[in-house]
Coordinates of C-alpha atoms and ligand atoms in Angstrom, one line a residue:
M1 CA 0.0 0.0 0.0
L2 CA 1.2 3.5 -0.8
F3 CA 0.4 4.6 2.7
F4 CA 3.2 2.4 4.0
Q5 CA 5.8 3.4 1.4
R6 CA 7.4 6.5 2.8
Y7 CA 11.0 6.4 1.6
K8 CA 13.9 7.1 4.0
I9 CA 17.6 6.7 3.8
A10 CA 18.6 3.6 5.8
K11 CA 21.7 1.5 6.5
F12 CA 21.1 -0.7 3.5
G13 CA 19.9 1.9 1.0
P14 CA 16.5 3.5 0.4
M15 CA 13.8 2.0 2.6
K16 CA 10.1 1.6 2.9
N17 CA 7.9 1.5 6.0
I18 CA 6.6 -2.0 6.2
Y19 CA 4.1 -3.0 8.9
L20 CA 4.2 -6.7 9.7
D21 CA 3.1 -6.5 13.3
N22 CA -0.7 -6.9 13.0
A23 CA -0.9 -9.2 16.0
S24 CA 0.2 -6.2 18.1
T25 CA -2.4 -3.8 16.6
T26 CA -3.9 -3.0 13.2
A27 CA -4.5 0.0 11.1
L28 CA -8.0 1.4 11.1
R29 CA -10.1 0.7 8.0
P30 CA -11.0 4.0 6.2
E31 CA -14.8 3.1 6.5
V32 CA -14.3 2.9 10.3
I33 CA -12.7 6.3 10.5
T34 CA -15.6 7.8 8.4
E35 CA -18.2 6.2 10.7
M36 CA -16.4 7.3 13.9
T37 CA -15.9 10.8 12.7
K38 CA -19.6 11.0 11.9
V39 CA -20.5 9.9 15.4
L40 CA -17.9 12.2 17.0
T41 CA -19.4 15.1 15.1
E42 CA -23.1 14.4 15.3
N43 CA -23.8 12.2 18.3
F44 CA -22.3 13.8 21.3
G45 CA -25.3 13.2 23.5
N46 CA -24.8 11.3 26.7
P47 CA -26.4 7.9 26.1
S48 CA -27.9 8.0 29.6
S49 CA -29.8 11.3 28.9
S50 CA -33.5 10.9 28.2
H51 CA -33.6 13.7 25.6
A52 CA -33.2 13.2 21.8
F53 CA -29.5 13.8 21.8
G54 CA -29.0 11.1 24.5
R55 CA -31.5 8.7 22.9
S56 CA -29.7 8.9 19.5
S57 CA -26.4 7.9 21.2
K58 CA -28.1 5.1 23.1
N59 CA -29.6 3.9 19.9
L60 CA -26.2 3.7 18.2
I61 CA -24.8 1.7 21.1
E62 CA -27.7 -0.8 21.0
L63 CA -27.5 -1.1 17.2
S64 CA -23.8 -1.8 17.5
R65 CA -24.4 -4.4 20.2
K66 CA -27.0 -6.1 17.9
S67 CA -24.6 -6.1 15.0
I68 CA -21.8 -7.7 17.0
A69 CA -24.2 -10.3 18.4
K70 CA -25.4 -11.1 14.9
Q71 CA -21.8 -11.8 13.7
L72 CA -21.3 -14.2 16.6
N73 CA -24.8 -15.7 16.5
C74 CA -25.5 -14.8 20.2
N75 CA -28.0 -12.6 22.0
A76 CA -27.2 -8.9 22.1
K77 CA -27.7 -9.0 25.9
E78 CA -24.7 -11.3 26.1
I79 CA -22.3 -8.6 24.9
I80 CA -20.8 -6.2 27.5
F81 CA -18.6 -3.4 26.3
T82 CA -15.3 -2.9 28.0
S83 CA -12.3 -0.6 27.4
C84 CA -10.1 -3.4 26.0
G85 CA -9.4 -7.2 25.9
T86 CA -7.4 -7.0 29.1
E87 CA -10.3 -5.5 31.0
A88 CA -12.7 -8.2 29.6
N89 CA -10.4 -11.0 30.7
N90 CA -10.0 -9.5 34.2
F91 CA -13.7 -9.1 34.6
I92 CA -14.5 -12.7 33.6
I93 CA -11.7 -14.3 35.7
L94 CA -12.5 -12.2 38.8
S95 CA -16.3 -12.8 38.4
C96 CA -15.8 -16.5 38.1
I97 CA -13.9 -16.6 41.4
R98 CA -16.0 -14.0 43.3
D99 CA -19.5 -14.6 41.9
L100 CA -19.5 -18.2 40.6
K101 CA -17.3 -19.5 43.5
V102 CA -14.8 -21.1 41.2
N103 CA -12.0 -22.4 43.4
R104 CA -9.8 -23.9 40.7
I105 CA -8.5 -22.6 37.4
I106 CA -7.0 -24.7 34.6
T107 CA -5.0 -22.5 32.2
S108 CA -1.6 -22.7 30.4
K109 CA 1.8 -21.1 30.5
I110 CA 1.4 -19.7 27.0
E111 CA -1.6 -17.4 27.7
H112 CA -1.3 -13.7 27.2
H113 CA -0.2 -11.8 30.4
A114 CA -3.8 -10.3 30.5
V115 CA -4.8 -13.8 31.6
L116 CA -1.6 -15.2 33.1
H117 CA -0.8 -12.3 35.4
T118 CA -4.4 -11.8 36.4
I119 CA -4.8 -15.5 37.4
E120 CA -1.5 -15.3 39.4
V121 CA -2.7 -12.3 41.4
F122 CA -6.1 -13.7 42.1
Q123 CA -4.6 -17.0 43.0
K124 CA -2.8 -15.3 45.9
Q125 CA -5.7 -13.0 46.7
F126 CA -8.4 -15.7 46.8
D127 CA -6.3 -18.7 47.6
I128 CA -7.5 -20.8 44.7
Q129 CA -5.9 -23.8 43.0
V130 CA -4.3 -23.1 39.6
D131 CA -3.2 -25.9 37.3
Y132 CA -1.3 -25.5 34.1
V133 CA -2.1 -27.8 31.2
N134 CA 0.9 -29.4 29.5
I135 CA 2.0 -27.7 26.2
L136 CA 3.3 -30.0 23.5
E137 CA 6.5 -29.4 21.5
D138 CA 4.6 -27.8 18.6
G139 CA 3.1 -25.3 21.1
T140 CA -0.4 -26.8 21.2
V141 CA -2.4 -27.8 24.2
D142 CA -2.1 -31.5 25.4
Y143 CA -5.8 -32.4 25.4
N144 CA -5.2 -35.7 27.1
D145 CA -3.6 -33.8 30.0
L146 CA -6.5 -31.4 30.0
E147 CA -8.9 -34.3 30.2
E148 CA -7.0 -35.7 33.2
L149 CA -6.9 -32.4 34.9
L150 CA -10.6 -32.0 34.5
N151 CA -11.3 -35.3 36.3
D152 CA -11.8 -33.5 39.7
D153 CA -14.8 -32.4 41.7
K154 CA -13.6 -28.9 42.3
K155 CA -15.6 -26.0 40.8
T156 CA -13.4 -25.3 37.9
L157 CA -12.8 -22.6 35.2
V158 CA -10.8 -23.5 32.2
S159 CA -9.2 -20.5 30.7
L160 CA -7.4 -21.2 27.4
M161 CA -6.8 -18.8 24.5
H162 CA -8.1 -19.5 21.0
V163 CA -5.2 -18.2 18.9
N164 CA -1.8 -17.6 20.5
N165 CA -0.6 -14.1 19.9
E166 CA 3.1 -15.0 19.7
I167 CA 3.1 -18.3 17.7
G168 CA -0.4 -18.5 16.2
T169 CA -1.2 -22.0 17.6
V170 CA -5.0 -22.6 17.5
L171 CA -7.0 -24.2 20.3
N172 CA -9.6 -26.8 19.2
L173 CA -12.6 -24.9 20.7
E174 CA -15.1 -27.8 20.0
K175 CA -12.9 -30.3 21.8
V176 CA -12.4 -28.0 24.8
V177 CA -16.1 -27.1 25.0
S178 CA -17.0 -30.7 25.0
L179 CA -14.4 -31.6 27.7
C180 CA -15.6 -28.7 29.9
K181 CA -19.3 -29.7 29.5
N182 CA -18.6 -33.3 30.3
N183 CA -16.9 -32.2 33.5
N184 CA -19.1 -29.3 34.5
A185 CA -16.4 -26.8 34.2
Y186 CA -16.8 -23.2 32.9
F187 CA -14.9 -22.3 29.8
H188 CA -13.4 -18.9 29.1
T189 CA -11.4 -18.3 25.9
D190 CA -9.3 -15.3 25.1
T191 CA -10.3 -14.7 21.5
V192 CA -8.5 -11.4 21.1
Q193 CA -6.4 -12.7 18.2
S194 CA -9.2 -14.6 16.4
I195 CA -12.4 -12.4 16.6
G196 CA -12.9 -10.8 13.2
K197 CA -10.5 -13.3 11.5
T198 CA -12.5 -16.5 11.7
K199 CA -16.1 -17.4 12.3
I200 CA -17.3 -18.3 15.7
D201 CA -20.9 -19.4 16.2
L202 CA -21.8 -19.1 19.8
T203 CA -25.2 -20.8 19.4
E204 CA -23.4 -23.9 18.0
L205 CA -20.5 -23.7 20.4
P206 CA -21.6 -23.3 24.0
I207 CA -18.5 -21.4 25.2
D208 CA -19.3 -19.6 28.5
F209 CA -17.1 -16.5 28.1
L210 CA -15.0 -14.9 25.4
V211 CA -13.4 -11.6 24.9
A212 CA -12.5 -9.3 22.0
S213 CA -10.5 -6.1 21.3
A214 CA -11.4 -3.8 18.4
H215 CA -7.8 -2.7 17.6
K216 CA -6.9 -6.2 16.6
F217 CA -9.4 -6.2 13.8
H218 CA -8.9 -2.8 12.2
G219 CA -11.1 -1.0 14.7
P220 CA -10.2 1.7 17.3
K221 CA -8.1 1.3 20.4
G222 CA -9.7 1.6 23.9
I223 CA -12.7 -0.6 23.2
G224 CA -13.5 -4.3 23.5
F225 CA -16.2 -6.6 24.7
A226 CA -16.9 -9.6 26.9
F227 CA -19.4 -12.3 25.9
I228 CA -21.1 -13.6 29.0
R229 CA -23.6 -16.4 28.3
K230 CA -27.1 -15.4 29.3
Q231 CA -27.8 -17.8 32.2
I232 CA -24.6 -16.7 34.0
V233 CA -25.2 -14.0 36.5
L234 CA -22.3 -11.8 37.5
Q235 CA -21.8 -8.9 39.8
P236 CA -20.6 -5.5 38.5
L237 CA -17.0 -4.8 37.5
L238 CA -17.3 -1.0 38.0
L239 CA -19.8 0.4 40.4
G240 CA -21.8 3.6 39.7
G241 CA -24.5 4.1 37.1
E242 CA -26.7 1.6 35.3
Q243 CA -24.6 1.4 32.0
E244 CA -24.0 -2.0 30.6
K245 CA -26.9 -3.5 32.6
G246 CA -25.2 -2.2 35.8
L247 CA -22.2 -4.4 35.2
R248 CA -19.8 -1.7 34.0
A249 CA -20.7 1.8 35.1
G250 CA -19.3 4.8 33.3
T251 CA -20.4 6.8 30.3
E252 CA -20.0 4.7 27.2
S253 CA -17.5 5.5 24.5
V254 CA -20.1 5.8 21.7
H255 CA -17.7 6.5 18.8
N256 CA -15.5 3.6 19.8
I257 CA -18.4 1.2 20.2
V258 CA -19.8 2.2 16.7
G259 CA -16.2 1.9 15.2
M260 CA -15.8 -1.5 16.7
A261 CA -19.1 -2.8 15.3
K262 CA -18.3 -1.3 11.9
A263 CA -14.8 -2.9 11.9
L264 CA -16.3 -6.3 12.8
E265 CA -19.0 -6.0 10.2
I266 CA -16.4 -5.3 7.4
S267 CA -14.0 -8.0 8.7
F268 CA -16.7 -10.6 8.4
E269 CA -17.9 -9.2 5.0
K270 CA -14.4 -9.5 3.6
L271 CA -13.3 -12.5 5.7
E272 CA -12.9 -15.1 2.9
Q273 CA -11.1 -12.9 0.4
E274 CA -8.8 -11.4 3.0
K275 CA -8.1 -14.9 4.5
I276 CA -7.0 -16.2 1.1
K277 CA -4.8 -13.2 0.5
V278 CA -3.1 -13.3 3.9
S279 CA -2.7 -17.1 3.8
K280 CA -0.9 -16.8 0.5
L281 CA 1.4 -14.2 2.0
K282 CA 2.3 -16.5 4.9
R283 CA 3.0 -19.3 2.4
Y284 CA 5.2 -17.1 0.3
L285 CA 7.2 -16.0 3.4
I286 CA 7.8 -19.7 4.3
E287 CA 8.9 -20.4 0.8
Q288 CA 11.2 -17.4 0.6
L289 CA 12.7 -18.2 4.1
N290 CA 13.5 -21.8 3.1
L291 CA 14.9 -20.6 -0.2
N292 CA 17.2 -18.0 1.2
F293 CA 18.3 -19.5 4.5
T294 CA 19.4 -22.9 5.6
E295 CA 18.3 -24.2 9.0
I296 CA 15.2 -22.0 9.3
S297 CA 12.9 -23.2 12.2
F298 CA 9.6 -22.1 13.4
A299 CA 8.0 -21.9 16.8
G300 CA 4.8 -23.9 16.3
N301 CA 4.2 -25.8 13.1
P302 CA 3.6 -23.1 10.4
E303 CA 1.4 -25.4 8.4
D304 CA -1.1 -25.6 11.4
T305 CA -0.7 -22.2 13.0
F306 CA -3.2 -19.4 12.3
Y307 CA -3.1 -17.9 8.9
N308 CA -1.9 -14.4 9.8
V309 CA 0.9 -15.2 12.3
I310 CA 4.3 -16.9 12.0
N311 CA 7.1 -17.1 14.5
V312 CA 10.4 -17.6 12.7
I313 CA 13.6 -18.8 14.4
L314 CA 16.5 -17.4 12.4
P315 CA 19.8 -19.3 11.9
F316 CA 21.7 -16.3 13.2
D317 CA 24.3 -16.1 15.9
E318 CA 23.0 -15.6 19.4
N319 CA 24.8 -12.3 19.6
K320 CA 22.7 -10.9 16.8
T321 CA 19.5 -11.3 18.9
S322 CA 19.6 -8.0 20.8
M323 CA 20.2 -6.0 17.6
L324 CA 17.8 -7.8 15.3
L325 CA 14.6 -5.8 15.9
F326 CA 16.6 -2.6 16.1
Q327 CA 18.2 -3.3 12.7
L328 CA 14.8 -4.2 11.1
D329 CA 13.3 -1.1 12.6
M330 CA 16.2 1.1 11.2
N331 CA 15.3 -0.3 7.9
G332 CA 11.6 0.5 8.2
I333 CA 10.3 -3.0 9.1
A334 CA 8.0 -3.4 12.0
V335 CA 7.9 -6.9 13.4
S336 CA 7.9 -8.2 17.0
R337 CA 9.9 -10.8 18.8
G338 CA 8.6 -13.0 21.5
S339 CA 11.4 -11.8 23.8
A340 CA 11.9 -9.0 26.2
C341 CA 15.1 -7.0 26.4
Q342 CA 16.2 -6.5 29.9
S343 CA 19.4 -4.6 30.8
G344 CA 21.0 -5.5 27.5
S345 CA 20.3 -9.2 27.8
V346 CA 17.7 -10.9 25.7
K347 CA 15.4 -13.3 27.5
P348 CA 13.1 -15.7 25.6
S349 CA 9.4 -15.0 26.1
H350 CA 7.3 -16.9 28.6
V351 CA 5.5 -18.5 25.6
L352 CA 8.5 -19.8 23.9
K353 CA 10.0 -20.9 27.2
A354 CA 7.0 -23.1 27.8
F355 CA 7.8 -25.5 24.9
L356 CA 10.9 -24.8 22.8
P357 CA 14.1 -26.8 23.4
K358 CA 17.1 -24.9 24.8
E359 CA 19.0 -24.8 21.5
L360 CA 16.2 -23.0 19.7
L361 CA 15.5 -20.7 22.6
Q362 CA 19.0 -19.3 22.2
K363 CA 18.5 -18.3 18.6
P364 CA 17.0 -15.0 17.5
N365 CA 13.3 -15.2 16.6
I366 CA 10.8 -12.8 15.0
R367 CA 7.0 -12.8 14.9
V368 CA 5.7 -11.7 11.6
S369 CA 1.9 -11.0 11.5
F370 CA 0.1 -10.0 8.4
S371 CA -3.1 -8.1 7.4
H372 CA -4.9 -7.6 4.1
N373 CA -2.8 -4.4 3.7
N374 CA 0.4 -6.4 3.1
T375 CA 1.9 -7.4 -0.2
K376 CA 4.5 -9.8 -1.6
D377 CA 6.8 -6.8 -2.0
D378 CA 6.7 -6.4 1.8
I379 CA 8.0 -9.9 2.2
D380 CA 10.7 -9.5 -0.5
Y381 CA 11.9 -6.5 1.3
L382 CA 12.0 -8.2 4.7
I383 CA 13.9 -11.1 3.2
D384 CA 16.3 -8.7 1.5
I385 CA 17.1 -6.9 4.8
L386 CA 17.3 -10.2 6.8
K387 CA 19.9 -11.4 4.3
K388 CA 22.0 -8.3 4.9
I389 CA 21.9 -8.6 8.7
Ligands
LIG401 N1 -5.1 -11.3 24.7 C1 -4.4 -11.5 23.6 C2 -4.2 -12.8 23.1 C3 -3.7 -10.4 23.0 O1 -2.9 -10.6 21.9 C4 -3.8 -9.1 23.6 C5 -3.1 -8.0 23.0 O2 -2.0 -8.1 22.5 C6 -4.7 -9.0 24.7 C7 -5.3 -10.1 25.3 C8 -4.9 -7.6 25.4 O3 -5.8 -6.9 24.6 P1 -5.9 -5.3 24.8 O4 -4.7 -4.7 24.1 O5 -7.2 -4.9 24.1 O6 -5.9 -5.1 26.3

């Protein structure tokens, strides 16, 4: 896209700006900006006000809720707007412990920190049992271990993410739903990376809770939602007014809510064509990596991981790890690495540490995550720069 092709002078010659970090966040769709601008301009009424200005804002919120519910085939009453995916995860996990009296959580070491850290804190605060399901060497959940862990009388919540944000491994939702139902456990899934990128039918699939974040599917930042199945009664997350059925007080962010609904609507409208395009890009990257480098490895099996994410382990010397992202950045390429730099040393991420063998953990890795805005040229440029590092 032209938008991404500002030329600068870089270490290895003229460079472009290439965004390959769509699992971190995505660019807004132009139609979403138009819709949000309209709301910001015309619908400033407080949705709780009873006059026409307020009523029109309230109407937009409820239309957005219905539109989101329609995409997921659930009831609009089951959608609660939050400020982000993290908040929705916190709300659900806290509510399960506090309101549903869950005293045991089964989760995994490869969850996003929005789930992992939340569970760690509540484990201490509420003195609950936490068990971590085994992760296999391809980064997937060991379903046999999950089944064994579920064989227990404690009131249990299973919290497992759908698509892993670092490696793209995909949870078999049908399987986990059925295991949870057979063992009377609640099932929460962090679907931040998959909502808007794959169909989820909540009437067919009786998941109890899921969460979404608009900025991952070309919507605005600062808005997300929790799906809470109808029969499940929870106490408020935020106390105050009656917004969001009294579950989350505070004046609603009308433009963000409308923007999120619009983004989801377009994502589903274009899902098949964009999925084909993005899958081809991922395939092309795998081919080019194999063609240009010997001993390329991947975290997770790239044939099975989600179509927009790939985690590449590069056959570079360990000492190149700390400079890799910096050098890519200096050349206009935005990717992430599942590692955190601390005081000059590079530590592998908690996700990779959970299943990769030691020799692969020592090698530099990058996470490349695509959107429909990317092209083959972006990949050629990435390969070109990687070859020069
Ligand atoms: N869960 C997953 C899997 C994510 O990838 C992210 C964001 O990176 C979050 C939760 C947090 O979402 P938010 O940025 O909306 O708080």
